[in-house]
Amino acid sequence: MPIKKLFENAVFNWGLITSIIVMVIITNGYLAIKTIEDLSDTQASLYNTGDIIGEINNLHNLVLMAETGQRGYLLTEIPEYLTPYEDALDSLSDQLTNTRKLRSEVPEQTERIAALLILVEQKTNELKKTVELALADKEKRALKLVMTGAGRNLYKELRAELEYIKILEINHRNTLFAVLSTVEREAKVTFAISGITSALLLLGLAFFARLNTKSEVKYRLQLEQQNEELAQKVAARTKELTLYSDELSRSNRELEDFAFVASHDLQEPLRKIRAFGDRLQTNYAQSLDEKGADYINRMKNAAERMSNLINDLLEFSRISTRGKPFTNVPLQHLIESTIGDIEISIEESGAKILLDDLPEINADASQMHHLFINLISNAIKFRKEDVKPIIIIQYCQQEIAQEQWHIITVKDNGIGFEQEFADKIFVPFQRLHARTEYKGTGIGLAISRRIVERHGGKISATSILGEGTQFRIEIPVNNTLINLTGEDTNAK
């Protein structure tokens, strides 16, 4: 117990220290990132200031070059002096464009640069005017214009503005250099602290690694013991499930045998009742009055209904035990075949069936055939008087709970029913109408639900009385057939 307590305290203390170190590293990381950003911003500002000073100097040099060429030509009238003048003017246009793009961080510096550009343009115009006069053989007027001193005064004003802008930019650059030095010192401190805390963290991890190595053997033995106990429990549970599965298989076989014997033994008396009823009706019809003949007809109808009930009940019980393995079933072809099987009912009712493009699904083909015969026959049977049935079968694929599902809907324009009875219609032998109105045993939809559930899906109905019914069938795309014994029949 004391060793355990000591271990718990050690884990707690080192956990606290590790948390502190991690927090310090995160803080240092934040400071390092901020320092890098400050360095980057300061360097960008220095580059910008250098660009401004350089562009201003280039502008000044071009103005000087143009003025030198102008004065040389005016004094000597030698055309060679016009070459530097013209080159300077050509470059000056691009230089003005570059200078206009400058954005200084010094307050009101942008306005000063704009004013400088105006002075440059004025000076350029003055140079162009004098040269144009000289080229037009009006040297005296050109010299007189120069001697007025207007160009010299304009240059002085331009130079003064230019020097002031440069001084402000140089002062700003010196300030940025001071900031850069401070940021560099802070970066060195930040990275030093980060290195120290990282070293402490490595030491802490080394300590924990050593501590874990000592306790690993102990915990491994405990884990092996627990795994052995768990394996024994799993083996025992597996044995129980195997016994249960065998018992369930035996029970299903007995149920199947019972269903067969029961159906055979029950059908035999019914066959005799129907046979003797036919004989009475054939041989003694003249000896029976109207009431006796009615009794015989009722007896035969009851026997036939009982036979149908037994057959339907037997079929209902065999959905899971006599079902076939799943295969790829082309649903389009299957439903078209189903429509062909009930062609007479469709022609007599004038029914119209509209089909979507239907896919292949993994299913029991015979049971799918039975399912759609039930649904289409119901839609025809429960039609409105003097209204031709319209049955629409549609398909789509949806994702429900992160799983892909086939969604098939069968919609009709029949008599419909109250929505409160939506669950009742799937219960065996439950009817919403009298047998005199609509024939049937009342087990067709129960069989349909059993078929869909065997395919891992579900069926539901929505209806409005007098407007029709829609059945929605949902079957998983990747369904696996599991019969009542728990056996995967797809693996067979």
PDB file of N, CA and C in Angstrom, residues 255-352:
ATOM      1  N   LEU A 255     -40.967 -27.409 -35.556  1.00  0.00           N
ATOM      2  CA  LEU A 255     -42.054 -26.513 -35.944  1.00  0.00           C
ATOM      3  C   LEU A 255     -42.435 -26.726 -37.401  1.00  0.00           C
ATOM      4  N   GLU A 256     -41.405 -26.910 -38.259  1.00  0.00           N
ATOM      5  CA  GLU A 256     -41.678 -27.156 -39.668  1.00  0.00           C
ATOM      6  C   GLU A 256     -42.434 -28.474 -39.852  1.00  0.00           C
ATOM      7  N   ASP A 257     -41.985 -29.519 -39.130  1.00  0.00           N
ATOM      8  CA  ASP A 257     -42.685 -30.806 -39.220  1.00  0.00           C
ATOM      9  C   ASP A 257     -44.112 -30.686 -38.719  1.00  0.00           C
ATOM     10  N   PHE A 258     -44.269 -29.936 -37.620  1.00  0.00           N
ATOM     11  CA  PHE A 258     -45.618 -29.759 -37.059  1.00  0.00           C
ATOM     12  C   PHE A 258     -46.507 -29.009 -38.040  1.00  0.00           C
ATOM     13  N   ALA A 259     -45.923 -27.936 -38.680  1.00  0.00           N
ATOM     14  CA  ALA A 259     -46.714 -27.152 -39.622  1.00  0.00           C
ATOM     15  C   ALA A 259     -47.158 -28.013 -40.796  1.00  0.00           C
ATOM     16  N   PHE A 260     -46.238 -28.867 -41.274  1.00  0.00           N
ATOM     17  CA  PHE A 260     -46.594 -29.742 -42.402  1.00  0.00           C
ATOM     18  C   PHE A 260     -47.686 -30.741 -42.015  1.00  0.00           C
ATOM     19  N   VAL A 261     -47.485 -31.388 -40.847  1.00  0.00           N
ATOM     20  CA  VAL A 261     -48.476 -32.384 -40.396  1.00  0.00           C
ATOM     21  C   VAL A 261     -49.810 -31.714 -40.129  1.00  0.00           C
ATOM     22  N   ALA A 262     -49.749 -30.537 -39.469  1.00  0.00           N
ATOM     23  CA  ALA A 262     -50.990 -29.839 -39.125  1.00  0.00           C
ATOM     24  C   ALA A 262     -51.735 -29.439 -40.392  1.00  0.00           C
ATOM     25  N   SER A 263     -50.970 -28.895 -41.378  1.00  0.00           N
ATOM     26  CA  SER A 263     -51.643 -28.474 -42.605  1.00  0.00           C
ATOM     27  C   SER A 263     -52.240 -29.679 -43.334  1.00  0.00           C
ATOM     28  N   HIS A 264     -51.500 -30.803 -43.343  1.00  0.00           N
ATOM     29  CA  HIS A 264     -52.006 -31.995 -44.022  1.00  0.00           C
ATOM     30  C   HIS A 264     -53.226 -32.552 -43.308  1.00  0.00           C
ATOM     31  N   ASP A 265     -53.140 -32.677 -41.982  1.00  0.00           N
ATOM     32  CA  ASP A 265     -54.252 -33.248 -41.212  1.00  0.00           C
ATOM     33  C   ASP A 265     -55.476 -32.344 -41.243  1.00  0.00           C
ATOM     34  N   LEU A 266     -55.244 -31.028 -41.289  1.00  0.00           N
ATOM     35  CA  LEU A 266     -56.387 -30.105 -41.332  1.00  0.00           C
ATOM     36  C   LEU A 266     -56.992 -30.036 -42.724  1.00  0.00           C
ATOM     37  N   GLN A 267     -56.161 -30.157 -43.750  1.00  0.00           N
ATOM     38  CA  GLN A 267     -56.672 -30.071 -45.114  1.00  0.00           C
ATOM     39  C   GLN A 267     -57.511 -31.293 -45.485  1.00  0.00           C
ATOM     40  N   GLU A 268     -57.145 -32.461 -44.920  1.00  0.00           N
ATOM     41  CA  GLU A 268     -57.864 -33.690 -45.279  1.00  0.00           C
ATOM     42  C   GLU A 268     -59.348 -33.618 -44.912  1.00  0.00           C
ATOM     43  N   PRO A 269     -59.734 -33.246 -43.656  1.00  0.00           N
ATOM     44  CA  PRO A 269     -61.168 -33.106 -43.344  1.00  0.00           C
ATOM     45  C   PRO A 269     -61.843 -32.052 -44.211  1.00  0.00           C
ATOM     46  N   LEU A 270     -61.123 -30.984 -44.532  1.00  0.00           N
ATOM     47  CA  LEU A 270     -61.722 -29.930 -45.358  1.00  0.00           C
ATOM     48  C   LEU A 270     -62.000 -30.441 -46.762  1.00  0.00           C
ATOM     49  N   ARG A 271     -61.059 -31.244 -47.285  1.00  0.00           N
ATOM     50  CA  ARG A 271     -61.298 -31.813 -48.608  1.00  0.00           C
ATOM     51  C   ARG A 271     -62.537 -32.703 -48.613  1.00  0.00           C
ATOM     52  N   LYS A 272     -62.719 -33.472 -47.525  1.00  0.00           N
ATOM     53  CA  LYS A 272     -63.912 -34.329 -47.433  1.00  0.00           C
ATOM     54  C   LYS A 272     -65.183 -33.495 -47.332  1.00  0.00           C
ATOM     55  N   ILE A 273     -65.127 -32.422 -46.544  1.00  0.00           N
ATOM     56  CA  ILE A 273     -66.299 -31.547 -46.409  1.00  0.00           C
ATOM     57  C   ILE A 273     -66.679 -30.982 -47.765  1.00  0.00           C
ATOM     58  N   ARG A 274     -65.641 -30.512 -48.521  1.00  0.00           N
ATOM     59  CA  ARG A 274     -65.923 -29.929 -49.824  1.00  0.00           C
ATOM     60  C   ARG A 274     -66.420 -30.988 -50.806  1.00  0.00           C
ATOM     61  N   ALA A 275     -65.842 -32.221 -50.712  1.00  0.00           N
ATOM     62  CA  ALA A 275     -66.264 -33.290 -51.628  1.00  0.00           C
ATOM     63  C   ALA A 275     -67.715 -33.695 -51.370  1.00  0.00           C
ATOM     64  N   PHE A 276     -68.058 -33.896 -50.077  1.00  0.00           N
ATOM     65  CA  PHE A 276     -69.435 -34.281 -49.756  1.00  0.00           C
ATOM     66  C   PHE A 276     -70.402 -33.153 -50.054  1.00  0.00           C
ATOM     67  N   GLY A 277     -69.932 -31.906 -49.882  1.00  0.00           N
ATOM     68  CA  GLY A 277     -70.785 -30.769 -50.240  1.00  0.00           C
ATOM     69  C   GLY A 277     -71.091 -30.756 -51.718  1.00  0.00           C
ATOM     70  N   ASP A 278     -70.048 -31.064 -52.549  1.00  0.00           N
ATOM     71  CA  ASP A 278     -70.277 -31.123 -53.997  1.00  0.00           C
ATOM     72  C   ASP A 278     -71.269 -32.230 -54.349  1.00  0.00           C
ATOM     73  N   ARG A 279     -71.138 -33.388 -53.662  1.00  0.00           N
ATOM     74  CA  ARG A 279     -72.061 -34.498 -53.944  1.00  0.00           C
ATOM     75  C   ARG A 279     -73.491 -34.137 -53.570  1.00  0.00           C
ATOM     76  N   LEU A 280     -73.632 -33.521 -52.373  1.00  0.00           N
ATOM     77  CA  LEU A 280     -74.980 -33.114 -51.972  1.00  0.00           C
ATOM     78  C   LEU A 280     -75.570 -32.132 -52.982  1.00  0.00           C
ATOM     79  N   GLN A 281     -74.735 -31.157 -53.402  1.00  0.00           N
ATOM     80  CA  GLN A 281     -75.232 -30.148 -54.329  1.00  0.00           C
ATOM     81  C   GLN A 281     -75.564 -30.752 -55.695  1.00  0.00           C
ATOM     82  N   THR A 282     -74.792 -31.790 -56.093  1.00  0.00           N
ATOM     83  CA  THR A 282     -75.009 -32.378 -57.417  1.00  0.00           C
ATOM     84  C   THR A 282     -76.159 -33.398 -57.404  1.00  0.00           C
ATOM     85  N   ASN A 283     -76.162 -34.292 -56.399  1.00  0.00           N
ATOM     86  CA  ASN A 283     -77.103 -35.416 -56.412  1.00  0.00           C
ATOM     87  C   ASN A 283     -78.432 -35.115 -55.748  1.00  0.00           C
ATOM     88  N   TYR A 284     -78.432 -34.173 -54.809  1.00  0.00           N
ATOM     89  CA  TYR A 284     -79.667 -33.946 -54.048  1.00  0.00           C
ATOM     90  C   TYR A 284     -80.154 -32.513 -54.170  1.00  0.00           C
ATOM     91  N   ALA A 285     -79.728 -31.830 -55.193  1.00  0.00           N
ATOM     92  CA  ALA A 285     -80.138 -30.429 -55.345  1.00  0.00           C
ATOM     93  C   ALA A 285     -81.651 -30.311 -55.470  1.00  0.00           C
ATOM     94  N   GLN A 286     -82.276 -31.298 -56.182  1.00  0.00           N
ATOM     95  CA  GLN A 286     -83.729 -31.200 -56.356  1.00  0.00           C
ATOM     96  C   GLN A 286     -84.481 -31.496 -55.070  1.00  0.00           C
ATOM     97  N   SER A 287     -83.833 -32.257 -54.139  1.00  0.00           N
ATOM     98  CA  SER A 287     -84.508 -32.609 -52.884  1.00  0.00           C
ATOM     99  C   SER A 287     -84.376 -31.503 -51.838  1.00  0.00           C
ATOM    100  N   LEU A 288     -83.478 -30.547 -52.069  1.00  0.00           N
ATOM    101  CA  LEU A 288     -83.244 -29.490 -51.081  1.00  0.00           C
ATOM    102  C   LEU A 288     -84.042 -28.259 -51.430  1.00  0.00           C
ATOM    103  N   ASP A 289     -84.563 -27.646 -50.393  1.00  0.00           N
ATOM    104  CA  ASP A 289     -85.231 -26.366 -50.633  1.00  0.00           C
ATOM    105  C   ASP A 289     -84.179 -25.258 -50.725  1.00  0.00           C
ATOM    106  N   GLU A 290     -84.639 -24.037 -50.893  1.00  0.00           N
ATOM    107  CA  GLU A 290     -83.717 -22.889 -51.067  1.00  0.00           C
ATOM    108  C   GLU A 290     -82.826 -22.700 -49.849  1.00  0.00           C
ATOM    109  N   LYS A 291     -83.378 -22.925 -48.681  1.00  0.00           N
ATOM    110  CA  LYS A 291     -82.595 -22.741 -47.455  1.00  0.00           C
ATOM    111  C   LYS A 291     -81.501 -23.799 -47.350  1.00  0.00           C
ATOM    112  N   GLY A 292     -81.808 -25.054 -47.705  1.00  0.00           N
ATOM    113  CA  GLY A 292     -80.817 -26.114 -47.666  1.00  0.00           C
ATOM    114  C   GLY A 292     -79.684 -25.858 -48.642  1.00  0.00           C
ATOM    115  N   ALA A 293     -80.056 -25.397 -49.845  1.00  0.00           N
ATOM    116  CA  ALA A 293     -79.022 -25.079 -50.833  1.00  0.00           C
ATOM    117  C   ALA A 293     -78.113 -23.958 -50.328  1.00  0.00           C
ATOM    118  N   ASP A 294     -78.698 -22.986 -49.628  1.00  0.00           N
ATOM    119  CA  ASP A 294     -77.886 -21.888 -49.073  1.00  0.00           C
ATOM    120  C   ASP A 294     -76.933 -22.410 -48.006  1.00  0.00           C
ATOM    121  N   TYR A 295     -77.415 -23.376 -47.188  1.00  0.00           N
ATOM    122  CA  TYR A 295     -76.549 -23.958 -46.155  1.00  0.00           C
ATOM    123  C   TYR A 295     -75.343 -24.659 -46.795  1.00  0.00           C
ATOM    124  N   ILE A 296     -75.608 -25.396 -47.905  1.00  0.00           N
ATOM    125  CA  ILE A 296     -74.512 -26.110 -48.566  1.00  0.00           C
ATOM    126  C   ILE A 296     -73.487 -25.101 -49.123  1.00  0.00           C
ATOM    127  N   ASN A 297     -73.985 -24.042 -49.742  1.00  0.00           N
ATOM    128  CA  ASN A 297     -73.069 -23.028 -50.294  1.00  0.00           C
ATOM    129  C   ASN A 297     -72.221 -22.384 -49.186  1.00  0.00           C
ATOM    130  N   ARG A 298     -72.863 -22.086 -48.067  1.00  0.00           N
ATOM    131  CA  ARG A 298     -72.123 -21.505 -46.941  1.00  0.00           C
ATOM    132  C   ARG A 298     -71.063 -22.476 -46.422  1.00  0.00           C
ATOM    133  N   MET A 299     -71.446 -23.752 -46.343  1.00  0.00           N
ATOM    134  CA  MET A 299     -70.494 -24.754 -45.858  1.00  0.00           C
ATOM    135  C   MET A 299     -69.289 -24.846 -46.788  1.00  0.00           C
ATOM    136  N   LYS A 300     -69.532 -24.847 -48.103  1.00  0.00           N
ATOM    137  CA  LYS A 300     -68.422 -24.942 -49.065  1.00  0.00           C
ATOM    138  C   LYS A 300     -67.536 -23.689 -49.017  1.00  0.00           C
ATOM    139  N   ASN A 301     -68.154 -22.534 -48.901  1.00  0.00           N
ATOM    140  CA  ASN A 301     -67.365 -21.285 -48.825  1.00  0.00           C
ATOM    141  C   ASN A 301     -66.504 -21.260 -47.565  1.00  0.00           C
ATOM    142  N   ALA A 302     -67.112 -21.736 -46.445  1.00  0.00           N
ATOM    143  CA  ALA A 302     -66.346 -21.742 -45.189  1.00  0.00           C
ATOM    144  C   ALA A 302     -65.170 -22.714 -45.292  1.00  0.00           C
ATOM    145  N   ALA A 303     -65.396 -23.876 -45.916  1.00  0.00           N
ATOM    146  CA  ALA A 303     -64.311 -24.853 -46.066  1.00  0.00           C
ATOM    147  C   ALA A 303     -63.199 -24.298 -46.951  1.00  0.00           C
ATOM    148  N   GLU A 304     -63.599 -23.614 -48.047  1.00  0.00           N
ATOM    149  CA  GLU A 304     -62.593 -23.040 -48.941  1.00  0.00           C
ATOM    150  C   GLU A 304     -61.802 -21.936 -48.225  1.00  0.00           C
ATOM    151  N   ARG A 305     -62.526 -21.103 -47.434  1.00  0.00           N
ATOM    152  CA  ARG A 305     -61.830 -20.037 -46.703  1.00  0.00           C
ATOM    153  C   ARG A 305     -60.887 -20.616 -45.664  1.00  0.00           C
ATOM    154  N   MET A 306     -61.315 -21.704 -44.999  1.00  0.00           N
ATOM    155  CA  MET A 306     -60.450 -22.349 -44.018  1.00  0.00           C
ATOM    156  C   MET A 306     -59.214 -22.925 -44.695  1.00  0.00           C
ATOM    157  N   SER A 307     -59.381 -23.508 -45.885  1.00  0.00           N
ATOM    158  CA  SER A 307     -58.238 -24.056 -46.616  1.00  0.00           C
ATOM    159  C   SER A 307     -57.259 -22.954 -47.003  1.00  0.00           C
ATOM    160  N   ASN A 308     -57.806 -21.826 -47.445  1.00  0.00           N
ATOM    161  CA  ASN A 308     -56.929 -20.701 -47.801  1.00  0.00           C
ATOM    162  C   ASN A 308     -56.190 -20.166 -46.582  1.00  0.00           C
ATOM    163  N   LEU A 309     -56.887 -20.106 -45.449  1.00  0.00           N
ATOM    164  CA  LEU A 309     -56.248 -19.639 -44.216  1.00  0.00           C
ATOM    165  C   LEU A 309     -55.100 -20.562 -43.814  1.00  0.00           C
ATOM    166  N   ILE A 310     -55.319 -21.867 -43.918  1.00  0.00           N
ATOM    167  CA  ILE A 310     -54.269 -22.822 -43.538  1.00  0.00           C
ATOM    168  C   ILE A 310     -53.062 -22.665 -44.464  1.00  0.00           C
ATOM    169  N   ASN A 311     -53.329 -22.542 -45.774  1.00  0.00           N
ATOM    170  CA  ASN A 311     -52.219 -22.397 -46.731  1.00  0.00           C
ATOM    171  C   ASN A 311     -51.436 -21.109 -46.488  1.00  0.00           C
ATOM    172  N   ASP A 312     -52.175 -20.017 -46.239  1.00  0.00           N
ATOM    173  CA  ASP A 312     -51.492 -18.738 -45.992  1.00  0.00           C
ATOM    174  C   ASP A 312     -50.695 -18.784 -44.695  1.00  0.00           C
ATOM    175  N   LEU A 313     -51.272 -19.398 -43.660  1.00  0.00           N
ATOM    176  CA  LEU A 313     -50.578 -19.488 -42.382  1.00  0.00           C
ATOM    177  C   LEU A 313     -49.329 -20.342 -42.513  1.00  0.00           C
ATOM    178  N   LEU A 314     -49.430 -21.424 -43.290  1.00  0.00           N
ATOM    179  CA  LEU A 314     -48.264 -22.278 -43.509  1.00  0.00           C
ATOM    180  C   LEU A 314     -47.183 -21.510 -44.273  1.00  0.00           C
ATOM    181  N   GLU A 315     -47.594 -20.750 -45.255  1.00  0.00           N
ATOM    182  CA  GLU A 315     -46.629 -19.957 -46.022  1.00  0.00           C
ATOM    183  C   GLU A 315     -45.983 -18.884 -45.132  1.00  0.00           C
ATOM    184  N   PHE A 316     -46.786 -18.273 -44.258  1.00  0.00           N
ATOM    185  CA  PHE A 316     -46.269 -17.267 -43.330  1.00  0.00           C
ATOM    186  C   PHE A 316     -45.197 -17.860 -42.416  1.00  0.00           C
ATOM    187  N   SER A 317     -45.411 -19.094 -41.951  1.00  0.00           N
ATOM    188  CA  SER A 317     -44.461 -19.734 -41.034  1.00  0.00           C
ATOM    189  C   SER A 317     -43.190 -20.179 -41.740  1.00  0.00           C
ATOM    190  N   ARG A 318     -43.244 -20.365 -43.071  1.00  0.00           N
ATOM    191  CA  ARG A 318     -42.098 -20.896 -43.801  1.00  0.00           C
ATOM    192  C   ARG A 318     -41.219 -19.807 -44.429  1.00  0.00           C
ATOM    193  N   ILE A 319     -41.558 -18.537 -44.215  1.00  0.00           N
ATOM    194  CA  ILE A 319     -40.783 -17.467 -44.852  1.00  0.00           C
ATOM    195  C   ILE A 319     -39.323 -17.542 -44.447  1.00  0.00           C
ATOM    196  N   SER A 320     -39.071 -17.772 -43.147  1.00  0.00           N
ATOM    197  CA  SER A 320     -37.685 -17.812 -42.664  1.00  0.00           C
ATOM    198  C   SER A 320     -37.072 -19.200 -42.775  1.00  0.00           C
ATOM    199  N   THR A 321     -37.880 -20.221 -42.583  1.00  0.00           N
ATOM    200  CA  THR A 321     -37.316 -21.572 -42.548  1.00  0.00           C
ATOM    201  C   THR A 321     -37.149 -22.183 -43.934  1.00  0.00           C
ATOM    202  N   ARG A 322     -37.925 -21.744 -44.917  1.00  0.00           N
ATOM    203  CA  ARG A 322     -37.859 -22.308 -46.264  1.00  0.00           C
ATOM    204  C   ARG A 322     -37.350 -21.287 -47.289  1.00  0.00           C
ATOM    205  N   GLY A 323     -36.845 -20.152 -46.815  1.00  0.00           N
ATOM    206  CA  GLY A 323     -36.346 -19.149 -47.743  1.00  0.00           C
ATOM    207  C   GLY A 323     -35.083 -19.608 -48.446  1.00  0.00           C
ATOM    208  N   LYS A 324     -34.861 -19.068 -49.645  1.00  0.00           N
ATOM    209  CA  LYS A 324     -33.679 -19.414 -50.431  1.00  0.00           C
ATOM    210  C   LYS A 324     -32.548 -18.428 -50.160  1.00  0.00           C
ATOM    211  N   PRO A 325     -31.299 -18.822 -50.432  1.00  0.00           N
ATOM    212  CA  PRO A 325     -30.177 -17.887 -50.270  1.00  0.00           C
ATOM    213  C   PRO A 325     -30.345 -16.670 -51.177  1.00  0.00           C
ATOM    214  N   PHE A 326     -29.751 -15.552 -50.753  1.00  0.00           N
ATOM    215  CA  PHE A 326     -29.844 -14.321 -51.525  1.00  0.00           C
ATOM    216  C   PHE A 326     -28.947 -14.407 -52.768  1.00  0.00           C
ATOM    217  N   THR A 327     -29.454 -13.834 -53.853  1.00  0.00           N
ATOM    218  CA  THR A 327     -28.677 -13.704 -55.089  1.00  0.00           C
ATOM    219  C   THR A 327     -28.922 -12.306 -55.649  1.00  0.00           C
ATOM    220  N   ASN A 328     -28.183 -11.956 -56.702  1.00  0.00           N
ATOM    221  CA  ASN A 328     -28.423 -10.672 -57.368  1.00  0.00           C
ATOM    222  C   ASN A 328     -29.698 -10.783 -58.194  1.00  0.00           C
ATOM    223  N   VAL A 329     -30.717 -10.027 -57.795  1.00  0.00           N
ATOM    224  CA  VAL A 329     -32.033 -10.112 -58.434  1.00  0.00           C
ATOM    225  C   VAL A 329     -32.275  -8.841 -59.244  1.00  0.00           C
ATOM    226  N   PRO A 330     -32.440  -8.935 -60.578  1.00  0.00           N
ATOM    227  CA  PRO A 330     -32.794  -7.747 -61.367  1.00  0.00           C
ATOM    228  C   PRO A 330     -34.254  -7.378 -61.106  1.00  0.00           C
ATOM    229  N   LEU A 331     -34.452  -6.356 -60.303  1.00  0.00           N
ATOM    230  CA  LEU A 331     -35.786  -6.009 -59.822  1.00  0.00           C
ATOM    231  C   LEU A 331     -36.713  -5.601 -60.967  1.00  0.00           C
ATOM    232  N   GLN A 332     -36.163  -4.945 -61.991  1.00  0.00           N
ATOM    233  CA  GLN A 332     -36.982  -4.517 -63.133  1.00  0.00           C
ATOM    234  C   GLN A 332     -37.631  -5.732 -63.808  1.00  0.00           C
ATOM    235  N   HIS A 333     -36.812  -6.732 -64.113  1.00  0.00           N
ATOM    236  CA  HIS A 333     -37.319  -7.928 -64.785  1.00  0.00           C
ATOM    237  C   HIS A 333     -38.293  -8.675 -63.876  1.00  0.00           C
ATOM    238  N   LEU A 334     -37.986  -8.723 -62.568  1.00  0.00           N
ATOM    239  CA  LEU A 334     -38.835  -9.470 -61.635  1.00  0.00           C
ATOM    240  C   LEU A 334     -40.234  -8.858 -61.566  1.00  0.00           C
ATOM    241  N   ILE A 335     -40.321  -7.523 -61.471  1.00  0.00           N
ATOM    242  CA  ILE A 335     -41.634  -6.889 -61.355  1.00  0.00           C
ATOM    243  C   ILE A 335     -42.396  -6.984 -62.673  1.00  0.00           C
ATOM    244  N   GLU A 336     -41.685  -6.876 -63.798  1.00  0.00           N
ATOM    245  CA  GLU A 336     -42.366  -7.063 -65.084  1.00  0.00           C
ATOM    246  C   GLU A 336     -42.937  -8.474 -65.192  1.00  0.00           C
ATOM    247  N   SER A 337     -42.199  -9.480 -64.692  1.00  0.00           N
ATOM    248  CA  SER A 337     -42.699 -10.858 -64.674  1.00  0.00           C
ATOM    249  C   SER A 337     -43.906 -10.980 -63.752  1.00  0.00           C
ATOM    250  N   THR A 338     -43.843 -10.277 -62.602  1.00  0.00           N
ATOM    251  CA  THR A 338     -44.962 -10.290 -61.647  1.00  0.00           C
ATOM    252  C   THR A 338     -46.214  -9.700 -62.288  1.00  0.00           C
ATOM    253  N   ILE A 339     -46.048  -8.594 -63.026  1.00  0.00           N
ATOM    254  CA  ILE A 339     -47.189  -7.969 -63.707  1.00  0.00           C
ATOM    255  C   ILE A 339     -47.797  -8.946 -64.716  1.00  0.00           C
ATOM    256  N   GLY A 340     -46.939  -9.725 -65.383  1.00  0.00           N
ATOM    257  CA  GLY A 340     -47.440 -10.718 -66.327  1.00  0.00           C
ATOM    258  C   GLY A 340     -48.265 -11.797 -65.650  1.00  0.00           C
ATOM    259  N   ASP A 341     -47.906 -12.162 -64.421  1.00  0.00           N
ATOM    260  CA  ASP A 341     -48.634 -13.216 -63.704  1.00  0.00           C
ATOM    261  C   ASP A 341     -50.046 -12.780 -63.333  1.00  0.00           C
ATOM    262  N   ILE A 342     -50.261 -11.487 -63.135  1.00  0.00           N
ATOM    263  CA  ILE A 342     -51.609 -11.008 -62.760  1.00  0.00           C
ATOM    264  C   ILE A 342     -52.209 -10.175 -63.895  1.00  0.00           C
ATOM    265  N   GLU A 343     -51.855 -10.558 -65.125  1.00  0.00           N
ATOM    266  CA  GLU A 343     -52.289  -9.794 -66.299  1.00  0.00           C
ATOM    267  C   GLU A 343     -53.810  -9.730 -66.405  1.00  0.00           C
ATOM    268  N   ILE A 344     -54.479 -10.840 -66.045  1.00  0.00           N
ATOM    269  CA  ILE A 344     -55.942 -10.872 -66.171  1.00  0.00           C
ATOM    270  C   ILE A 344     -56.577  -9.852 -65.236  1.00  0.00           C
ATOM    271  N   SER A 345     -56.120  -9.809 -63.967  1.00  0.00           N
ATOM    272  CA  SER A 345     -56.665  -8.834 -63.014  1.00  0.00           C
ATOM    273  C   SER A 345     -56.415  -7.407 -63.490  1.00  0.00           C
ATOM    274  N   ILE A 346     -55.253  -7.177 -64.089  1.00  0.00           N
ATOM    275  CA  ILE A 346     -54.915  -5.831 -64.572  1.00  0.00           C
ATOM    276  C   ILE A 346     -55.833  -5.438 -65.724  1.00  0.00           C
ATOM    277  N   GLU A 347     -56.082  -6.377 -66.654  1.00  0.00           N
ATOM    278  CA  GLU A 347     -56.952  -6.075 -67.795  1.00  0.00           C
ATOM    279  C   GLU A 347     -58.388  -5.849 -67.345  1.00  0.00           C
ATOM    280  N   GLU A 348     -58.880  -6.692 -66.419  1.00  0.00           N
ATOM    281  CA  GLU A 348     -60.263  -6.555 -65.956  1.00  0.00           C
ATOM    282  C   GLU A 348     -60.501  -5.223 -65.238  1.00  0.00           C
ATOM    283  N   SER A 349     -59.510  -4.766 -64.483  1.00  0.00           N
ATOM    284  CA  SER A 349     -59.663  -3.518 -63.722  1.00  0.00           C
ATOM    285  C   SER A 349     -59.264  -2.288 -64.523  1.00  0.00           C
ATOM    286  N   GLY A 350     -58.589  -2.499 -65.673  1.00  0.00           N
ATOM    287  CA  GLY A 350     -58.084  -1.359 -66.446  1.00  0.00           C
ATOM    288  C   GLY A 350     -56.940  -0.648 -65.757  1.00  0.00           C
ATOM    289  N   ALA A 351     -56.199  -1.378 -64.938  1.00  0.00           N
ATOM    290  CA  ALA A 351     -55.122  -0.763 -64.140  1.00  0.00           C
ATOM    291  C   ALA A 351     -53.970  -0.336 -65.038  1.00  0.00           C
ATOM    292  N   LYS A 352     -53.312   0.750 -64.609  1.00  0.00           N
ATOM    293  CA  LYS A 352     -52.124   1.259 -65.301  1.00  0.00           C
ATOM    294  C   LYS A 352     -50.972   1.253 -64.299  1.00  0.00           C
TER     295      LYS A 352
END
